[in-house]
Every structure is written in structure tokens, then in C-alpha cells.
C-alpha positions as MATLAB code, in Angstrom:
seq = 'MASVQLLLDLDSETPIYQQIRDRVVEAIADGHLAAGAALPSTRQLAVDLAINFHTVNKAYDLLRREGIIRVNRKSGAIVHPGVKQPITDAEAAADWRRRARTLLAEADVRGLSREEIQGFVRTTLDRFSDLPTTEPRPDAGSTASRATTD';
ca = [
      25.188   -2.527   -7.284;
      24.277   -6.102   -8.106;
      27.298   -7.999   -6.165;
      27.959  -11.468   -8.128;
      31.125  -13.387   -6.960;
      33.287  -14.100  -10.315;
      35.078  -17.216  -10.067;
      38.569  -17.039  -11.916;
      41.073  -19.858  -13.047;
      44.621  -17.647  -13.235;
      46.066  -21.375  -14.025;
      43.815  -21.637  -16.731;
      44.815  -21.642  -20.539;
      41.454  -19.171  -21.455;
      42.646  -15.307  -20.875;
      41.573  -13.915  -17.501;
      39.791  -11.045  -19.784;
      37.708  -13.723  -21.234;
      36.668  -15.466  -18.193;
      35.715  -12.526  -16.468;
      32.936  -11.975  -19.676;
      31.942  -15.666  -19.716;
      31.226  -15.632  -15.975;
      29.328  -11.834  -16.486;
      27.090  -14.097  -19.402;
      26.474  -16.696  -17.170;
      25.551  -14.600  -14.339;
      23.034  -13.120  -16.453;
      22.279  -16.687  -17.619;
      21.494  -17.698  -14.245;
      19.276  -14.689  -12.985;
      22.323  -13.301  -10.669;
      22.394  -10.146  -12.497;
      19.263   -8.571  -13.479;
      18.585   -5.758  -17.056;
      19.884   -2.614  -15.578;
      21.919   -4.129  -12.814;
      25.328   -2.466  -11.814;
      28.587   -4.076  -12.371;
      31.634   -3.128  -10.026;
      33.714   -0.266  -11.815;
      36.658   -1.840  -13.499;
      39.045   -0.511  -10.942;
      36.839   -2.164   -7.962;
      36.839   -5.701   -9.591;
      40.190   -5.582  -10.104;
      41.332   -5.058   -6.408;
      38.509   -7.343   -5.642;
      40.106  -10.183   -8.313;
      43.617   -8.968   -7.121;
      44.242   -8.672  -11.540;
      45.187   -5.536  -13.811;
      42.250   -2.975  -14.219;
      43.561   -2.955  -17.702;
      42.370   -6.857  -17.936;
      38.935   -5.730  -16.465;
      38.475   -2.958  -18.947;
      39.065   -5.675  -21.591;
      36.588   -8.040  -20.515;
      33.810   -4.725  -20.103;
      35.000   -3.504  -23.523;
      34.497   -7.104  -25.192;
      31.013   -7.061  -23.130;
      30.061   -3.846  -24.531;
      30.958   -4.621  -28.021;
      28.721   -7.793  -27.789;
      25.558   -5.810  -26.626;
      25.720   -7.755  -23.354;
      26.588   -4.171  -20.783;
      26.280   -0.165  -21.483;
      29.257    1.403  -20.471;
      29.457    5.382  -19.299;
      32.043    6.511  -18.180;
      30.002    8.466  -15.041;
      27.637    6.124  -14.182;
      29.233    3.350  -14.945;
      28.503   -0.343  -16.377;
      25.046   -1.628  -16.225;
      23.957   -5.124  -17.716;
      22.222   -3.588  -21.181;
      18.065   -3.111  -20.396;
      17.781   -5.000  -23.504;
      19.575   -8.496  -22.577;
      18.063  -11.764  -22.573;
      16.046  -10.655  -25.531;
      15.444  -12.687  -28.699;
      18.535  -11.427  -31.112;
      17.346   -9.414  -33.976;
      20.505   -8.515  -35.390;
      21.333  -11.206  -38.057;
      24.860  -10.592  -37.980;
      25.053  -11.058  -34.048;
      22.783  -13.741  -34.852;
      25.126  -15.677  -36.954;
      28.271  -14.866  -34.721;
      26.412  -16.387  -32.134;
      26.179  -19.934  -34.429;
      29.487  -19.532  -35.854;
      31.056  -19.787  -31.965;
      28.294  -22.241  -31.177;
      29.757  -24.880  -34.074;
      33.259  -23.768  -33.169;
      32.368  -25.296  -29.599;
      30.455  -28.246  -31.038;
      33.351  -28.656  -33.557;
      35.866  -28.553  -30.226;
      33.848  -31.048  -28.224;
      34.460  -34.050  -31.221;
      37.644  -33.200  -31.949;
      37.992  -34.234  -27.746;
      36.203  -36.987  -28.406;
      32.476  -36.021  -26.362;
      29.906  -38.515  -28.058;
      26.766  -37.021  -29.164;
      24.884  -38.290  -26.237;
      27.745  -36.151  -23.830;
      27.082  -33.156  -25.984;
      23.431  -33.574  -25.579;
      23.165  -34.142  -21.972;
      25.335  -31.028  -21.522;
      23.495  -28.866  -23.749;
      20.160  -29.697  -21.606;
      21.285  -29.749  -18.283;
      22.898  -26.273  -18.952;
      19.216  -25.185  -20.596;
      17.483  -26.330  -17.542;
      19.802  -23.713  -15.391;
      18.371  -20.881  -17.568;
      15.251  -21.389  -16.462;
      13.714  -18.682  -17.903;
      14.785  -19.401  -21.584;
      11.453  -18.853  -24.044;
       9.862  -22.496  -25.372;
       8.938  -20.762  -29.110;
       9.419  -22.653  -31.913;
      12.798  -21.543  -33.614;
      13.023  -18.687  -35.936;
      13.373  -20.146  -39.758;
      16.406  -18.936  -39.939;
      18.051  -20.636  -36.897;
      20.251  -22.740  -38.394;
      20.950  -20.663  -41.504;
      25.084  -19.809  -41.620;
      26.724  -16.963  -43.759;
      29.021  -19.063  -45.071;
      27.229  -22.104  -46.047;
      29.734  -23.181  -48.263;
      32.367  -23.592  -45.737;
      30.074  -25.469  -43.168;
      29.887  -29.059  -44.565;
];
């Protein structure tokens, strides 16, 4: 079982289940959790974090629905073997673009400059050293609801 420390901010406005989800995704991107790595059981993680196990269940369910982990009642949760593969599902790709657009909109609303945003993105991408450097797909900029994005 992979040993990854998930740091949560219990005073944050971000729900704890979302923080767990985000920390697991970051651990995968950082290379601390590899495809196929076992995650702690929901009960064990709840004990480790001193939180309700239903909160961990909610986080794991979200990760499962997003295709990031697999959950088996007998063997537990593992990082999906296909994680870090190119997105082939058009709906998943469109969902990712919508979430990225919302984050960029939030940065704009909070007054961050283009340079600050680009600098943060570059620094963050550099952390994920195994990102592919291939050309973007032709549909990389499209969205499902183009009329509402401009």
C-alpha cells in the first residue's frame, strides 16, 4: 500500500472530501502515487486523518466517477491503471476544460495578472516532470457550449 501523506486544512472553506480528492490527484501527478498503487481503506484513512469515514467514502466515490481510482469491495481502492494516459473520452476532456476555465475565471475575478497566472501554470507544470510534450490535439480548445464561453 502506498504511503502518501495527505495534508488537509480543516479550517478551509473547501470541503474536506474535495481536499482529499485534490491531494490524491496531486500525489498522482507528482509521482508519489503510481498507476495501480493501493490506497488506504476508507476507514483507515479516516482514522489517520481523524475525520468521519463517510467523508473519505465521498472523496473516493468522486475519484472513482472521474476514472482516477478503481474501487473493489474486497481488494480496496487503487490508482486506476490507465491514469496519466491521454484523455480519449470527449465528455471527460470537455469537463476538464470547463473546470480549467472556471479556475482561470476565478483568478481573473480575484485580480491576478496574466503574468502571475502564466507563471503559476509554468511552475506547476514543471513539478509534473513526466507530462507529455506532444502537440495539442485539434480539439484542445473547443468546448461543448461554445456560445456561452465568449
